[in-house]
Amino acid sequence: MYTKIDGKEVSAAVRGQIARQVQELKEKGVEPGLAVIIVGNDPASRVYVNNKKKACEQTGINSFEYAMPEDTTTEELISLIEKLNKDDKVSGILCQLPVPKQIDEKKVLNSIDPKKDVDAFHPVNSGKVMIGDYSFAPCTPAGMIEMLKYYNIPIEGKHCVVIGRSNIVGKPMAMLMLKNNATVTVCHSKTANLKEITKQADILVAAVGKPKFVTADMVKDGAVVLDVGMDRDENGKLCGDVDFADVCEKTSFITPVPGGVGPMTITMLLKNTLLAAENNG
Ligand code: GUN
């Protein structure tokens, strides 16, 4: 028997708490606001941005959308960000990724004031995560930690195996797990004997970007499996990096896709926006 981790339930609980804190802050005269920048016409990005704006509305956070054309230059985007850095109504700034290929993503992320960098993608904030002394936690990894805590799943002393080494998920997840006293192994596309390593995981995090990549033979009995994937299967149906039907019976806890890690990412973005407003307001 396994427990399906309900990301919507955890999200609702955390968002309720955020909404109350937003109200308290407004009573002190501080209005949290999130600037959301979207460049171009990527349909997936449009859905994410709409969801982020809706989540802001639900919790009483102001949101300001800046939609820029596909042919925007790096300089134009940075000039908008510099304006938002100085705008007191804007507590947090988020530039939805990916940006069109003519834009220098690194330069853009580096131009966001670290105090308003609610995604925690700026090198200053990545560095703070690395030394375990940060205010903004990276949203997707922080969302996973929040889920583990909600379900009273112990982290300390456990072996956590992360598949994927991206700057957005894999690497910061390893850091947050270390901060919580797990023993961490990071695997990636060049890892030899991947299955031998994943089979040792008490907590297995799949952040690969390949549909149904993790199968039952890669999972230890009773493991906790967290699936960051947002993929399409052979029939075009939304699925994760974990073959849920194959793996679930071996696990003690597992996140579904959709309805698992996804909702938590946006919830942590709201939490960071609230934090930015408290700190900057
Ligand atoms: N694209 C995919 N995930 C994210 C995210 O967490 N933040 C931003 N800004 N863009 C993304």
PDB file of N, CA and C in Angstrom, residues 48-111:
ATOM      1  N   TYR A  48       1.582  28.527 -17.768  1.00  0.00           N
ATOM      2  CA  TYR A  48       2.262  28.719 -16.474  1.00  0.00           C
ATOM      3  C   TYR A  48       2.034  30.140 -15.949  1.00  0.00           C
ATOM      4  N   VAL A  49       2.194  31.126 -16.843  1.00  0.00           N
ATOM      5  CA  VAL A  49       2.058  32.534 -16.435  1.00  0.00           C
ATOM      6  C   VAL A  49       0.622  32.813 -15.971  1.00  0.00           C
ATOM      7  N   ASN A  50      -0.362  32.297 -16.708  1.00  0.00           N
ATOM      8  CA  ASN A  50      -1.757  32.488 -16.298  1.00  0.00           C
ATOM      9  C   ASN A  50      -2.003  31.864 -14.923  1.00  0.00           C
ATOM     10  N   ASN A  51      -1.438  30.671 -14.711  1.00  0.00           N
ATOM     11  CA  ASN A  51      -1.613  30.010 -13.410  1.00  0.00           C
ATOM     12  C   ASN A  51      -0.967  30.808 -12.285  1.00  0.00           C
ATOM     13  N   LYS A  52       0.179  31.403 -12.571  1.00  0.00           N
ATOM     14  CA  LYS A  52       0.874  32.198 -11.555  1.00  0.00           C
ATOM     15  C   LYS A  52       0.060  33.445 -11.197  1.00  0.00           C
ATOM     16  N   LYS A  53      -0.488  34.090 -12.247  1.00  0.00           N
ATOM     17  CA  LYS A  53      -1.298  35.293 -12.000  1.00  0.00           C
ATOM     18  C   LYS A  53      -2.558  34.952 -11.194  1.00  0.00           C
ATOM     19  N   LYS A  54      -3.180  33.822 -11.561  1.00  0.00           N
ATOM     20  CA  LYS A  54      -4.393  33.396 -10.857  1.00  0.00           C
ATOM     21  C   LYS A  54      -4.084  33.109  -9.382  1.00  0.00           C
ATOM     22  N   ALA A  55      -2.956  32.443  -9.146  1.00  0.00           N
ATOM     23  CA  ALA A  55      -2.562  32.106  -7.766  1.00  0.00           C
ATOM     24  C   ALA A  55      -2.311  33.372  -6.949  1.00  0.00           C
ATOM     25  N   CYS A  56      -1.730  34.400  -7.595  1.00  0.00           N
ATOM     26  CA  CYS A  56      -1.527  35.685  -6.913  1.00  0.00           C
ATOM     27  C   CYS A  56      -2.870  36.261  -6.490  1.00  0.00           C
ATOM     28  N   GLU A  57      -3.796  36.289  -7.435  1.00  0.00           N
ATOM     29  CA  GLU A  57      -5.135  36.834  -7.177  1.00  0.00           C
ATOM     30  C   GLU A  57      -5.786  36.147  -5.980  1.00  0.00           C
ATOM     31  N   GLN A  58      -5.719  34.802  -5.969  1.00  0.00           N
ATOM     32  CA  GLN A  58      -6.355  34.018  -4.895  1.00  0.00           C
ATOM     33  C   GLN A  58      -5.798  34.342  -3.521  1.00  0.00           C
ATOM     34  N   THR A  59      -4.526  34.752  -3.457  1.00  0.00           N
ATOM     35  CA  THR A  59      -3.919  34.991  -2.148  1.00  0.00           C
ATOM     36  C   THR A  59      -3.814  36.487  -1.825  1.00  0.00           C
ATOM     37  N   GLY A  60      -4.371  37.329  -2.690  1.00  0.00           N
ATOM     38  CA  GLY A  60      -4.375  38.776  -2.420  1.00  0.00           C
ATOM     39  C   GLY A  60      -3.108  39.492  -2.846  1.00  0.00           C
ATOM     40  N   ILE A  61      -2.249  38.800  -3.608  1.00  0.00           N
ATOM     41  CA  ILE A  61      -1.006  39.436  -4.095  1.00  0.00           C
ATOM     42  C   ILE A  61      -1.306  40.110  -5.441  1.00  0.00           C
ATOM     43  N   ASN A  62      -0.861  41.359  -5.602  1.00  0.00           N
ATOM     44  CA  ASN A  62      -1.049  42.030  -6.904  1.00  0.00           C
ATOM     45  C   ASN A  62      -0.139  41.375  -7.933  1.00  0.00           C
ATOM     46  N   SER A  63      -0.637  41.228  -9.181  1.00  0.00           N
ATOM     47  CA  SER A  63       0.278  40.751 -10.220  1.00  0.00           C
ATOM     48  C   SER A  63       0.245  41.712 -11.398  1.00  0.00           C
ATOM     49  N   PHE A  64       1.400  41.912 -11.991  1.00  0.00           N
ATOM     50  CA  PHE A  64       1.543  42.820 -13.130  1.00  0.00           C
ATOM     51  C   PHE A  64       2.188  42.035 -14.260  1.00  0.00           C
ATOM     52  N   GLU A  65       1.440  41.878 -15.358  1.00  0.00           N
ATOM     53  CA  GLU A  65       2.023  41.109 -16.470  1.00  0.00           C
ATOM     54  C   GLU A  65       2.699  42.031 -17.473  1.00  0.00           C
ATOM     55  N   TYR A  66       3.867  41.630 -17.924  1.00  0.00           N
ATOM     56  CA  TYR A  66       4.569  42.316 -19.017  1.00  0.00           C
ATOM     57  C   TYR A  66       4.785  41.308 -20.130  1.00  0.00           C
ATOM     58  N   ALA A  67       3.938  41.392 -21.179  1.00  0.00           N
ATOM     59  CA  ALA A  67       4.048  40.471 -22.310  1.00  0.00           C
ATOM     60  C   ALA A  67       4.846  41.172 -23.398  1.00  0.00           C
ATOM     61  N   MET A  68       5.966  40.564 -23.797  1.00  0.00           N
ATOM     62  CA  MET A  68       6.837  41.189 -24.796  1.00  0.00           C
ATOM     63  C   MET A  68       6.868  40.337 -26.060  1.00  0.00           C
ATOM     64  N   PRO A  69       7.076  40.983 -27.232  1.00  0.00           N
ATOM     65  CA  PRO A  69       7.050  40.223 -28.482  1.00  0.00           C
ATOM     66  C   PRO A  69       8.213  39.253 -28.624  1.00  0.00           C
ATOM     67  N   GLU A  70       8.007  38.256 -29.474  1.00  0.00           N
ATOM     68  CA  GLU A  70       8.983  37.186 -29.749  1.00  0.00           C
ATOM     69  C   GLU A  70      10.378  37.743 -30.113  1.00  0.00           C
ATOM     70  N   ASP A  71      10.398  38.908 -30.831  1.00  0.00           N
ATOM     71  CA  ASP A  71      11.683  39.426 -31.325  1.00  0.00           C
ATOM     72  C   ASP A  71      12.334  40.434 -30.369  1.00  0.00           C
ATOM     73  N   THR A  72      11.907  40.406 -29.098  1.00  0.00           N
ATOM     74  CA  THR A  72      12.506  41.295 -28.079  1.00  0.00           C
ATOM     75  C   THR A  72      14.020  41.033 -27.974  1.00  0.00           C
ATOM     76  N   THR A  73      14.792  42.112 -27.770  1.00  0.00           N
ATOM     77  CA  THR A  73      16.245  41.941 -27.611  1.00  0.00           C
ATOM     78  C   THR A  73      16.602  41.842 -26.118  1.00  0.00           C
ATOM     79  N   THR A  74      17.807  41.350 -25.871  1.00  0.00           N
ATOM     80  CA  THR A  74      18.321  41.262 -24.495  1.00  0.00           C
ATOM     81  C   THR A  74      18.270  42.640 -23.835  1.00  0.00           C
ATOM     82  N   GLU A  75      18.687  43.676 -24.582  1.00  0.00           N
ATOM     83  CA  GLU A  75      18.750  45.041 -24.033  1.00  0.00           C
ATOM     84  C   GLU A  75      17.357  45.541 -23.657  1.00  0.00           C
ATOM     85  N   GLU A  76      16.369  45.262 -24.518  1.00  0.00           N
ATOM     86  CA  GLU A  76      14.995  45.710 -24.217  1.00  0.00           C
ATOM     87  C   GLU A  76      14.476  45.042 -22.944  1.00  0.00           C
ATOM     88  N   LEU A  77      14.758  43.763 -22.827  1.00  0.00           N
ATOM     89  CA  LEU A  77      14.274  43.018 -21.664  1.00  0.00           C
ATOM     90  C   LEU A  77      14.966  43.520 -20.381  1.00  0.00           C
ATOM     91  N   ILE A  78      16.260  43.738 -20.476  1.00  0.00           N
ATOM     92  CA  ILE A  78      16.997  44.218 -19.301  1.00  0.00           C
ATOM     93  C   ILE A  78      16.523  45.620 -18.908  1.00  0.00           C
ATOM     94  N   SER A  79      16.208  46.435 -19.905  1.00  0.00           N
ATOM     95  CA  SER A  79      15.753  47.786 -19.588  1.00  0.00           C
ATOM     96  C   SER A  79      14.409  47.743 -18.836  1.00  0.00           C
ATOM     97  N   LEU A  80      13.523  46.802 -19.211  1.00  0.00           N
ATOM     98  CA  LEU A  80      12.269  46.628 -18.454  1.00  0.00           C
ATOM     99  C   LEU A  80      12.590  46.179 -17.017  1.00  0.00           C
ATOM    100  N   ILE A  81      13.477  45.212 -16.885  1.00  0.00           N
ATOM    101  CA  ILE A  81      13.803  44.680 -15.554  1.00  0.00           C
ATOM    102  C   ILE A  81      14.389  45.781 -14.662  1.00  0.00           C
ATOM    103  N   GLU A  82      15.231  46.633 -15.250  1.00  0.00           N
ATOM    104  CA  GLU A  82      15.832  47.720 -14.456  1.00  0.00           C
ATOM    105  C   GLU A  82      14.759  48.688 -13.944  1.00  0.00           C
ATOM    106  N   LYS A  83      13.750  48.890 -14.781  1.00  0.00           N
ATOM    107  CA  LYS A  83      12.627  49.747 -14.368  1.00  0.00           C
ATOM    108  C   LYS A  83      11.880  49.076 -13.194  1.00  0.00           C
ATOM    109  N   LEU A  84      11.645  47.766 -13.319  1.00  0.00           N
ATOM    110  CA  LEU A  84      10.908  47.043 -12.267  1.00  0.00           C
ATOM    111  C   LEU A  84      11.732  46.942 -10.979  1.00  0.00           C
ATOM    112  N   ASN A  85      13.045  46.858 -11.116  1.00  0.00           N
ATOM    113  CA  ASN A  85      13.918  46.824  -9.928  1.00  0.00           C
ATOM    114  C   ASN A  85      13.690  48.048  -9.046  1.00  0.00           C
ATOM    115  N   LYS A  86      13.359  49.191  -9.719  1.00  0.00           N
ATOM    116  CA  LYS A  86      13.214  50.465  -8.977  1.00  0.00           C
ATOM    117  C   LYS A  86      11.767  50.733  -8.564  1.00  0.00           C
ATOM    118  N   ASP A  87      10.828  49.895  -9.032  1.00  0.00           N
ATOM    119  CA  ASP A  87       9.406  50.166  -8.810  1.00  0.00           C
ATOM    120  C   ASP A  87       8.967  49.634  -7.437  1.00  0.00           C
ATOM    121  N   ASP A  88       8.516  50.543  -6.562  1.00  0.00           N
ATOM    122  CA  ASP A  88       8.140  50.139  -5.197  1.00  0.00           C
ATOM    123  C   ASP A  88       6.905  49.242  -5.146  1.00  0.00           C
ATOM    124  N   LYS A  89       6.089  49.292  -6.189  1.00  0.00           N
ATOM    125  CA  LYS A  89       4.882  48.439  -6.192  1.00  0.00           C
ATOM    126  C   LYS A  89       5.234  46.984  -6.501  1.00  0.00           C
ATOM    127  N   VAL A  90       6.445  46.774  -7.002  1.00  0.00           N
ATOM    128  CA  VAL A  90       6.888  45.433  -7.404  1.00  0.00           C
ATOM    129  C   VAL A  90       7.799  44.839  -6.322  1.00  0.00           C
ATOM    130  N   SER A  91       7.279  43.831  -5.593  1.00  0.00           N
ATOM    131  CA  SER A  91       8.115  43.179  -4.569  1.00  0.00           C
ATOM    132  C   SER A  91       8.985  42.101  -5.197  1.00  0.00           C
ATOM    133  N   GLY A  92       8.412  41.397  -6.190  1.00  0.00           N
ATOM    134  CA  GLY A  92       9.140  40.292  -6.820  1.00  0.00           C
ATOM    135  C   GLY A  92       9.055  40.375  -8.338  1.00  0.00           C
ATOM    136  N   ILE A  93      10.114  39.890  -9.008  1.00  0.00           N
ATOM    137  CA  ILE A  93      10.155  39.885 -10.474  1.00  0.00           C
ATOM    138  C   ILE A  93      10.432  38.470 -10.947  1.00  0.00           C
ATOM    139  N   LEU A  94       9.636  38.034 -11.916  1.00  0.00           N
ATOM    140  CA  LEU A  94       9.849  36.700 -12.471  1.00  0.00           C
ATOM    141  C   LEU A  94       9.852  36.802 -13.989  1.00  0.00           C
ATOM    142  N   CYS A  95      10.881  36.278 -14.623  1.00  0.00           N
ATOM    143  CA  CYS A  95      10.904  36.220 -16.077  1.00  0.00           C
ATOM    144  C   CYS A  95      10.696  34.760 -16.465  1.00  0.00           C
ATOM    145  N   GLN A  96       9.555  34.476 -17.083  1.00  0.00           N
ATOM    146  CA  GLN A  96       9.246  33.086 -17.419  1.00  0.00           C
ATOM    147  C   GLN A  96      10.271  32.536 -18.412  1.00  0.00           C
ATOM    148  N   LEU A  97      10.774  31.350 -18.122  1.00  0.00           N
ATOM    149  CA  LEU A  97      11.733  30.672 -18.996  1.00  0.00           C
ATOM    150  C   LEU A  97      11.028  29.529 -19.730  1.00  0.00           C
ATOM    151  N   PRO A  98      11.451  29.141 -20.905  1.00  0.00           N
ATOM    152  CA  PRO A  98      12.591  29.679 -21.640  1.00  0.00           C
ATOM    153  C   PRO A  98      12.257  30.992 -22.345  1.00  0.00           C
ATOM    154  N   VAL A  99      13.304  31.813 -22.581  1.00  0.00           N
ATOM    155  CA  VAL A  99      13.132  33.028 -23.396  1.00  0.00           C
ATOM    156  C   VAL A  99      13.569  32.702 -24.828  1.00  0.00           C
ATOM    157  N   PRO A 100      13.092  33.457 -25.843  1.00  0.00           N
ATOM    158  CA  PRO A 100      13.513  33.178 -27.221  1.00  0.00           C
ATOM    159  C   PRO A 100      15.038  33.174 -27.357  1.00  0.00           C
ATOM    160  N   LYS A 101      15.524  32.433 -28.359  1.00  0.00           N
ATOM    161  CA  LYS A 101      16.968  32.103 -28.391  1.00  0.00           C
ATOM    162  C   LYS A 101      17.899  33.285 -28.632  1.00  0.00           C
ATOM    163  N   GLN A 102      17.366  34.402 -29.201  1.00  0.00           N
ATOM    164  CA  GLN A 102      18.264  35.557 -29.404  1.00  0.00           C
ATOM    165  C   GLN A 102      18.562  36.276 -28.086  1.00  0.00           C
ATOM    166  N   ILE A 103      17.843  35.912 -27.029  1.00  0.00           N
ATOM    167  CA  ILE A 103      18.029  36.609 -25.746  1.00  0.00           C
ATOM    168  C   ILE A 103      19.074  35.873 -24.892  1.00  0.00           C
ATOM    169  N   ASP A 104      19.964  36.644 -24.295  1.00  0.00           N
ATOM    170  CA  ASP A 104      21.006  36.087 -23.426  1.00  0.00           C
ATOM    171  C   ASP A 104      20.393  35.881 -22.028  1.00  0.00           C
ATOM    172  N   GLU A 105      19.978  34.644 -21.783  1.00  0.00           N
ATOM    173  CA  GLU A 105      19.235  34.330 -20.553  1.00  0.00           C
ATOM    174  C   GLU A 105      20.042  34.657 -19.288  1.00  0.00           C
ATOM    175  N   LYS A 106      21.319  34.352 -19.341  1.00  0.00           N
ATOM    176  CA  LYS A 106      22.169  34.579 -18.167  1.00  0.00           C
ATOM    177  C   LYS A 106      22.216  36.064 -17.811  1.00  0.00           C
ATOM    178  N   LYS A 107      22.431  36.904 -18.857  1.00  0.00           N
ATOM    179  CA  LYS A 107      22.480  38.363 -18.620  1.00  0.00           C
ATOM    180  C   LYS A 107      21.167  38.856 -18.029  1.00  0.00           C
ATOM    181  N   VAL A 108      20.059  38.307 -18.549  1.00  0.00           N
ATOM    182  CA  VAL A 108      18.739  38.741 -18.094  1.00  0.00           C
ATOM    183  C   VAL A 108      18.548  38.380 -16.621  1.00  0.00           C
ATOM    184  N   LEU A 109      18.835  37.133 -16.268  1.00  0.00           N
ATOM    185  CA  LEU A 109      18.638  36.701 -14.877  1.00  0.00           C
ATOM    186  C   LEU A 109      19.550  37.481 -13.931  1.00  0.00           C
ATOM    187  N   ASN A 110      20.749  37.793 -14.406  1.00  0.00           N
ATOM    188  CA  ASN A 110      21.697  38.550 -13.580  1.00  0.00           C
ATOM    189  C   ASN A 110      21.265  39.999 -13.367  1.00  0.00           C
ATOM    190  N   SER A 111      20.349  40.487 -14.211  1.00  0.00           N
ATOM    191  CA  SER A 111      19.933  41.889 -14.090  1.00  0.00           C
ATOM    192  C   SER A 111      18.807  42.079 -13.065  1.00  0.00           C
TER     193      SER A 111
END
